[in-house]
Short mmCIF file of C-alpha atoms and ligand atoms in Angstrom, two decimals:
data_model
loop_
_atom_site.label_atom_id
_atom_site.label_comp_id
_atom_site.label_asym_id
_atom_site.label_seq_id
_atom_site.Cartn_x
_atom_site.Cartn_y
_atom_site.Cartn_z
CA UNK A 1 160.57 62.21 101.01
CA UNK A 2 158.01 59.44 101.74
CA UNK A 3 157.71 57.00 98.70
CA UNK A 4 154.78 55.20 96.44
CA UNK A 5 154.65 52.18 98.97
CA UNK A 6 154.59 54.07 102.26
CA UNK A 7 152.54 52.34 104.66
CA UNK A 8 154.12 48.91 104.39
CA UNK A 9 151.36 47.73 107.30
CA UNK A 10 147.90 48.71 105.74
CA UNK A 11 144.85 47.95 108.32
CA UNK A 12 142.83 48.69 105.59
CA UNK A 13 143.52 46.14 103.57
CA UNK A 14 141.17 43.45 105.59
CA UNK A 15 138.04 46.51 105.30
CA UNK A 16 138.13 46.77 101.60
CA UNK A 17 134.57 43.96 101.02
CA UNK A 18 132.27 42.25 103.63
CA UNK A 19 133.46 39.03 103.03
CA UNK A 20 136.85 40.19 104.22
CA UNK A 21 135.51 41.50 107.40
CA UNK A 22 133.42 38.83 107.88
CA UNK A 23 136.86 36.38 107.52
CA UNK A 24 138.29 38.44 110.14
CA UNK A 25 135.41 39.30 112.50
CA UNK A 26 136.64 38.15 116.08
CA UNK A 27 133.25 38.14 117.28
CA UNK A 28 130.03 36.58 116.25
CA UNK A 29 126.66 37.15 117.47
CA UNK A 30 124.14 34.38 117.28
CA UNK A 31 120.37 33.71 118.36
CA UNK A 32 121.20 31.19 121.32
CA UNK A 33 123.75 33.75 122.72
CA UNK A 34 120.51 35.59 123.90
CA UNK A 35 118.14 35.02 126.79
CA UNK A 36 114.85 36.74 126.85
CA UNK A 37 113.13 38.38 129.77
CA UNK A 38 109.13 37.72 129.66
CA UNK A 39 106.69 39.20 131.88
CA UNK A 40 103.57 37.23 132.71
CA UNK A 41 100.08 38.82 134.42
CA UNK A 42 96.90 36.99 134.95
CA UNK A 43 93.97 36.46 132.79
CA UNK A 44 93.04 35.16 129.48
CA UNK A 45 94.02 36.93 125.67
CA UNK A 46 95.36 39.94 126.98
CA UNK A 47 98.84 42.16 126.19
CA UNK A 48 99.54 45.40 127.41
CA UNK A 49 102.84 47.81 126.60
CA UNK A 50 105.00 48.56 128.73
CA UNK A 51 104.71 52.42 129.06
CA UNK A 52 108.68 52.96 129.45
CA UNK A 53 109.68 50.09 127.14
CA UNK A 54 107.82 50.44 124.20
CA UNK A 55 107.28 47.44 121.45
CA UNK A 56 107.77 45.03 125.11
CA UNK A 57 104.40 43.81 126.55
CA UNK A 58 103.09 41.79 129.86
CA UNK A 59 100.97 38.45 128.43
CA UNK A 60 99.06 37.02 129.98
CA UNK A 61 99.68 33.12 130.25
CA UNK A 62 98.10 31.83 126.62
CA UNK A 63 99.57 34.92 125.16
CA UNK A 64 103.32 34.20 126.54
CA UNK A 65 102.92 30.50 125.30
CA UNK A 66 102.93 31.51 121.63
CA UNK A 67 105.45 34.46 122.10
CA UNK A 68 107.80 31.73 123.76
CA UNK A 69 107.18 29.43 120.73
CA UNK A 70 108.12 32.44 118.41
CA UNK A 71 111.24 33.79 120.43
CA UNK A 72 112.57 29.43 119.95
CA UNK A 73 111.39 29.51 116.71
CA UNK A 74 113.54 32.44 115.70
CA UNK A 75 116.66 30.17 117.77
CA UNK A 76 116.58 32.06 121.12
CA UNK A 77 117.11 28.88 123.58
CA UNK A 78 115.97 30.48 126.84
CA UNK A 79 114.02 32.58 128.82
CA UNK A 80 113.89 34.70 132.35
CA UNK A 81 110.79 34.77 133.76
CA UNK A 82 108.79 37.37 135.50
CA UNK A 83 105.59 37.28 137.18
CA UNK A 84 103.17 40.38 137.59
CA UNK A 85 101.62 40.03 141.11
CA UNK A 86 98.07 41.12 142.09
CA UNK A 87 98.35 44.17 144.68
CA UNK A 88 96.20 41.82 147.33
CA UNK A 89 98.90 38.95 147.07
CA UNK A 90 101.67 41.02 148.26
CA UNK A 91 102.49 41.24 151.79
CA UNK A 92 105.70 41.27 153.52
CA UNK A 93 106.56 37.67 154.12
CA UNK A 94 106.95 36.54 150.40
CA UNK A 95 103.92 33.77 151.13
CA UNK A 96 102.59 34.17 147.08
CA UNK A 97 106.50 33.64 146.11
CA UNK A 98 106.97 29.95 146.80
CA UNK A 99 102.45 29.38 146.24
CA UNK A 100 102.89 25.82 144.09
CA UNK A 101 99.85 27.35 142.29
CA UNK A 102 100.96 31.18 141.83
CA UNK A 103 101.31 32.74 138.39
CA UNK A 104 104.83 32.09 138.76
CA UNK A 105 104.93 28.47 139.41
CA UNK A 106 101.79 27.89 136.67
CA UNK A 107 103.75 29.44 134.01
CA UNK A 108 107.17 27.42 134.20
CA UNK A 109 104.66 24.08 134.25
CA UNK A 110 102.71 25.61 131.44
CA UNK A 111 106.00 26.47 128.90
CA UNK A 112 107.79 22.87 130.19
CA UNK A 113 104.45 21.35 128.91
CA UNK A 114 104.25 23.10 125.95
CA UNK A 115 107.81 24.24 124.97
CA UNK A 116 110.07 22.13 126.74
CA UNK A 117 113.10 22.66 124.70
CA UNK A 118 113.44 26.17 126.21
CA UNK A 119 115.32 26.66 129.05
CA UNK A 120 113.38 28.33 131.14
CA UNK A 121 115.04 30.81 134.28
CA UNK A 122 112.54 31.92 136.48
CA UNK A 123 113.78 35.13 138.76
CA UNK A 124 114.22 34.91 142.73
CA UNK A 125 113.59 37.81 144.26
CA UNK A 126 110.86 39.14 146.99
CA UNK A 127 110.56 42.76 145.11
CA UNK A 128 107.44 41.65 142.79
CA UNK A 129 105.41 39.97 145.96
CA UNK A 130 106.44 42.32 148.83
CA UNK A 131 104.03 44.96 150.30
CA UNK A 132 107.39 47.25 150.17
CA UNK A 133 108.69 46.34 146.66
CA UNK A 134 112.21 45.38 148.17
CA UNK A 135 113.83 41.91 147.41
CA UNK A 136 113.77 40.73 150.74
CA UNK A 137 112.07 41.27 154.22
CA UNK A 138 111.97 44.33 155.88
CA UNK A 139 112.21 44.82 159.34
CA UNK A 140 112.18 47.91 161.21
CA UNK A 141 113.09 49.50 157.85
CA UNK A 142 116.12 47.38 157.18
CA UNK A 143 116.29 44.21 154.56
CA UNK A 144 117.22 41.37 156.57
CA UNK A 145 119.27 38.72 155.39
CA UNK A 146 119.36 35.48 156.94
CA UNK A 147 115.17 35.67 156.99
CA UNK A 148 114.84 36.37 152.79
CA UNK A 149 117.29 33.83 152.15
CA UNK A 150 114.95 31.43 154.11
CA UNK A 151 112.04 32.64 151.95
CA UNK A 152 114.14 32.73 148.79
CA UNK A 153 115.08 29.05 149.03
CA UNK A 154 111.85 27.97 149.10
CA UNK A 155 110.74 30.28 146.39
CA UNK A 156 113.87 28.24 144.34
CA UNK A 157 112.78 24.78 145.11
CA UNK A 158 109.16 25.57 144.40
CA UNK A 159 110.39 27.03 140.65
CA UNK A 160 112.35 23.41 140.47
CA UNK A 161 109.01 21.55 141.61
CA UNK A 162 107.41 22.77 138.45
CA UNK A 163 109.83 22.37 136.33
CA UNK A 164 112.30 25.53 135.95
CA UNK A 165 115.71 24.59 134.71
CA UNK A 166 117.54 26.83 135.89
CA UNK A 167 116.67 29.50 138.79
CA UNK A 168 117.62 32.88 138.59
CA UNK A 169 118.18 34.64 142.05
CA UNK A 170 118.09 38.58 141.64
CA UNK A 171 118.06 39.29 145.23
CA UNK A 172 121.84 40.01 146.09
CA UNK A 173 121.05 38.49 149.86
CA UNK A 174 124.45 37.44 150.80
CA UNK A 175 124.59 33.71 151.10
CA UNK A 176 121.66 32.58 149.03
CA UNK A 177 123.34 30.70 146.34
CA UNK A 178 124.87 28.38 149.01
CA UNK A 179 121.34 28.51 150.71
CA UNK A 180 119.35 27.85 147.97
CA UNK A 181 121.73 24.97 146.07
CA UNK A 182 121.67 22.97 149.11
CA UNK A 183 117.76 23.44 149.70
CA UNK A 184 117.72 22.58 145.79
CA UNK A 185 119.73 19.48 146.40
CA UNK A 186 117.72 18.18 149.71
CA UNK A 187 114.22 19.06 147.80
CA UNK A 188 115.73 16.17 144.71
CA UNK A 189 116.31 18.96 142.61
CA UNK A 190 119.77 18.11 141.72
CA UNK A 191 119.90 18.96 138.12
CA UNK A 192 118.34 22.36 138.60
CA UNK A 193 120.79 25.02 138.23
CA UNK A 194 121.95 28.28 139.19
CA UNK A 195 122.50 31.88 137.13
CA UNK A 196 123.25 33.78 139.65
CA UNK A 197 123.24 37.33 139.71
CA UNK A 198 126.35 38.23 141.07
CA UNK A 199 127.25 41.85 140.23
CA UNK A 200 124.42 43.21 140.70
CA UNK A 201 124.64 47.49 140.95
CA UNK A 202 122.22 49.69 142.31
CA UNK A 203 121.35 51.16 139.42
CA UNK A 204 118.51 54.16 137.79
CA UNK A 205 118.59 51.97 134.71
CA UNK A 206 116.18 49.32 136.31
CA UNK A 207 113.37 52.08 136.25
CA UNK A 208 111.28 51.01 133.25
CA UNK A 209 111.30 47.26 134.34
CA UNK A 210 109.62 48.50 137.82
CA UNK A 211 107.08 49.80 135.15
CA UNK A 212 106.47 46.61 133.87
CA UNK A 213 105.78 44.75 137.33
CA UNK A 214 104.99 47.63 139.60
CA UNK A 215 107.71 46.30 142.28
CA UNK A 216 109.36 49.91 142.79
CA UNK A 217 110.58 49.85 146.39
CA UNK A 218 108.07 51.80 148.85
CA UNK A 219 110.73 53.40 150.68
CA UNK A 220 114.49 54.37 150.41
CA UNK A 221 116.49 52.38 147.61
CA UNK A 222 118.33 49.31 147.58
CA UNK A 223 122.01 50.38 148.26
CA UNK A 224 122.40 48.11 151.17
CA UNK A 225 122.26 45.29 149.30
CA UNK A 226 122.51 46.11 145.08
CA UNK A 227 126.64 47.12 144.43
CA UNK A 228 127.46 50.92 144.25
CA UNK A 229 128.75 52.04 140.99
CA UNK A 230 131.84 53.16 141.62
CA UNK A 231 132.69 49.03 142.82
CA UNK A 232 134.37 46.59 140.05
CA UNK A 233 137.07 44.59 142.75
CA UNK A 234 133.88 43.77 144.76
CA UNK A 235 132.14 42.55 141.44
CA UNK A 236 134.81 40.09 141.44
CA UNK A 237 134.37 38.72 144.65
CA UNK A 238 130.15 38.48 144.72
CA UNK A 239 130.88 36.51 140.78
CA UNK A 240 133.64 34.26 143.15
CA UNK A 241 132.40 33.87 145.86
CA UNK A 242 128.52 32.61 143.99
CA UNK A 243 130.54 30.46 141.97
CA UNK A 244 132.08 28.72 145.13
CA UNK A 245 128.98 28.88 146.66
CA UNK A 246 127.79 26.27 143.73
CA UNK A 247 126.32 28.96 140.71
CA UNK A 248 126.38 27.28 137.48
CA UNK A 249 126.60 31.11 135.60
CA UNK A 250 127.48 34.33 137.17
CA UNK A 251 125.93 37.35 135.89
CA UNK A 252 127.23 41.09 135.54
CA UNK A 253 124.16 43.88 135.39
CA UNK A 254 123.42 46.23 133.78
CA UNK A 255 125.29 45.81 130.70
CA UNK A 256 126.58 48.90 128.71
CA UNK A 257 127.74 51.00 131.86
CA UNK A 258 129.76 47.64 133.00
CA UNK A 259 131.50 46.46 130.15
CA UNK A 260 134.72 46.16 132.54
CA UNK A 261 133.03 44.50 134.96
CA UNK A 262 132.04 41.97 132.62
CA UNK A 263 135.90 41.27 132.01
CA UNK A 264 137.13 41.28 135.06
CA UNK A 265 134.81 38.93 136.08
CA UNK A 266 135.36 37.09 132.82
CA UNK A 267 138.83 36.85 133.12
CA UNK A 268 138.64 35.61 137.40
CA UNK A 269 135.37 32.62 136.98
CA UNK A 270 135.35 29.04 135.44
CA UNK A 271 131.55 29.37 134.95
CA UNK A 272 130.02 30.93 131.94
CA UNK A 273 129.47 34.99 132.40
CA UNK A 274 125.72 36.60 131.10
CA UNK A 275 125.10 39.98 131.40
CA UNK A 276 121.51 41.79 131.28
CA UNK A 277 120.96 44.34 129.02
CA UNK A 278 118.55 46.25 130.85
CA UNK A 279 115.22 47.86 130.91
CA UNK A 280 116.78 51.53 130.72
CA UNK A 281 119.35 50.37 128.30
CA UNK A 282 116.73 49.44 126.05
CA UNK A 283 114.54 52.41 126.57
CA UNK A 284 117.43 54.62 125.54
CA UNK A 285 117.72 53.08 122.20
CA UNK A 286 113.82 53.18 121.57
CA UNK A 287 113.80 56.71 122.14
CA UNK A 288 116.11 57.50 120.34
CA UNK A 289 115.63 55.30 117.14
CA UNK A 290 111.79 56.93 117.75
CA UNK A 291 113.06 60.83 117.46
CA UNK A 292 114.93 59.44 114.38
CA UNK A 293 118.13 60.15 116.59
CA UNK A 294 119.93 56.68 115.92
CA UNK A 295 119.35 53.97 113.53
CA UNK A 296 117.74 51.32 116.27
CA UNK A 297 118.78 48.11 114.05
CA UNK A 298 122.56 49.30 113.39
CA UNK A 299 122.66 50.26 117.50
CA UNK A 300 121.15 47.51 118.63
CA UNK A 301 123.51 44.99 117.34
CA UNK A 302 126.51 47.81 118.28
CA UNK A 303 125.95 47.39 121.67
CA UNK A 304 125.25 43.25 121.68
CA UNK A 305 128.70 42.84 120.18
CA UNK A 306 130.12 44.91 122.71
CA UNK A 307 129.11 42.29 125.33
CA UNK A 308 130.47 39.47 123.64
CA UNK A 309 133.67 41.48 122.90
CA UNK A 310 134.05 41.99 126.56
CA UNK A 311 133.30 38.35 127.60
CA UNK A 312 129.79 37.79 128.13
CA UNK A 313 128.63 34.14 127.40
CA UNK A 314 125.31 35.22 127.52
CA UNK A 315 122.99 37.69 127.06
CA UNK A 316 119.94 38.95 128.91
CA UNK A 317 117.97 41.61 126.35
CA UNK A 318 114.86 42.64 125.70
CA UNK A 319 116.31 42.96 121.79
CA UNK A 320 116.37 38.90 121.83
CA UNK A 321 113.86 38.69 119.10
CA UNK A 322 114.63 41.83 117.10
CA UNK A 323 118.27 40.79 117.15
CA UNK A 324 117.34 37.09 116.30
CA UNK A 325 115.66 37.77 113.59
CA UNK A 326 118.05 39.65 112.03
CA UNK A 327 120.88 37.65 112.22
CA UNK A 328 118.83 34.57 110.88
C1 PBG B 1 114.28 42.38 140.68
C2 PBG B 1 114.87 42.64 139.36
C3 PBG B 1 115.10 43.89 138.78
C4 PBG B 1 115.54 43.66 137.48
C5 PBG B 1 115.59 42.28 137.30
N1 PBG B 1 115.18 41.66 138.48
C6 PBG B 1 114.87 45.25 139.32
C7 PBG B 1 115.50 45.64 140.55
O1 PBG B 1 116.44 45.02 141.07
O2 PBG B 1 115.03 46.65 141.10
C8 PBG B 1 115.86 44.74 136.49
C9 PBG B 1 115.81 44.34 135.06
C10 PBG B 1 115.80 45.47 134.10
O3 PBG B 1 115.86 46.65 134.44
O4 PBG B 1 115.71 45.14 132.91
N2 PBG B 1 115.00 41.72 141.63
#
């Protein structure tokens, strides 16, 4: 017969009160663990919703000042910057990309002027200026390498010439970190950096961002050069191989589906690991919390734990606010 003190080892002892299991939490979340993506369109005093990602607009530039100041004021400490592209900029040679007076390029000056204690990551990638929405240049149907990583360079050091602090290549063109931290370092840009998006998958969960800046691809997908799914020993080497190549932080994307990948790569870099919470990650929750399926608060901070608990240094959301202002 099992007696009065049977278990001797009671788990439950360290759940009875909050302050207990906030003695013994092993993970914390805090505002300046999060990076926010912004989205920035021309004109003057104007927002608009994202269709697919609702509560998330496109400012234009004035408008993105004073969310910026808002998103430091609540103690998020950086941001990843996107630029909407008129239709009659794009063409197939990324020309507006590296413009020293495109959107892009305007906006990083603007929030260095007016925020500068942001970090500010602008994105590298062709897909939001290319007539075919792909990352890089297409020839005779195929995305050619050596070419985009050209383009993509100079896209990097013209982000440094107005100030970025870091630059954020999205691309997945192999070589470019090499590529773009030596064009970085000839251009004076020494003390720009690098966060690198290194495991990069080809993934449906990127749908609702391509809402937000129009960039779906024209044609086909991009499965010769995002990672296939199935892939976490190649995640490894791209997060290697970027670091050798001279990336200051390697990033894992999407988030929730990857949680291993964000430990293996954790556990085989000396650089600091972010992951991106995506777009479609996002939209799930919304949804959801909308139909009155989940509690959006309670989830939302679920699944941010999660990446910290599997090794993420940083995190890319579009919760970076909601979150923030929570934990306050
Ligand atoms: C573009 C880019 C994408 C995202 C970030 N940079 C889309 C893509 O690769 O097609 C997705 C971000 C998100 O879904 O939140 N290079």
């Amino acid at each position: 017969m099992i007696h009065g003190q049977f278990p001797t080892i009671r788990g439950r002892r360290l759940r009875v009160n909050q302050s207990l299991r906030d003695m013994v939490a092993e993970h914390h979340l805090k505002p300046a663990d999060f990076v926010a993506p912004v989205f920035v369109m021309e004109g003057e005093n104007e927002k608009v919703e994202i269709p697919s990602m609702p509560d998330y607009y496109r400012y234009t530039l004035d408008l993105l000042l004073e969310e910026i100041r808002e998103l430091y004021e609540v103690g998020v400490r950086g941001v990843n910057l996107y630029a909407k592209v008129p239709e009659d900029k794009k063409d197939n040679k990324g020309t507006e990309a590296f413009n020293p007076d495109g959107l892009m390029q305007r906006a990083i000056r603007a929030i260095e002027k007016e925020i500068p204690e942001i970090t500010v990551m602008p994105d590298v990638a062709l897909d939001p200026y290319s007539s075919y929405g792909h990352d890089g240049i297409v020839k005779d149907g195929e995305i050619v390498n050596d070419e985009s990583v050209e383009i993509l360079a100079k896209m990097a050091v013209s982000h440094a010439a107005a100030g970025a602090d870091l630059v954020a290549p999205s691309d997945m063109m192999d070589g470019r970190i090499g590529a773009i931290r030596e064009a970085l370092d000839e251009a004076g840009h020494k003390n720009t950096g690098i966060m690198a998006y290194s495991a990069k998958y080809a993934s449906a969960y990127y749908g609702p961002f391509r809402d937000a800046l129009d960039s779906a691809p024209g044609f086909g997908d991009k499965k010769t050069y995002q990672m296939d799914p199935s892939n976490v020993r190649e995640g490894i080497k791209e997060a290697q191989l970027d670091e050798q190549e001279g990336a200051d932080i390697v990033m894992v994307k999407p988030g929730l589906p990857y949680l291993d990948v964000i430990r293996a790569v954790k556990e085989n870099v000396r650089v600091p690991v972010a992951v991106y919470n995506v777009s479609g990650e996002y939209a799930m929750i919304k949804a959801a919390a909308d139909r009155g399926w989940l509690d959006e608060e309670q989830v939302m901070l679920e699944s941010l734990v999660g990446f910290k608990r599997a090794g993420a240094d940083l995190i890319f959301t579009y919760f970076a606010k909601e979150a923030s202002k929570l934990l306050l």
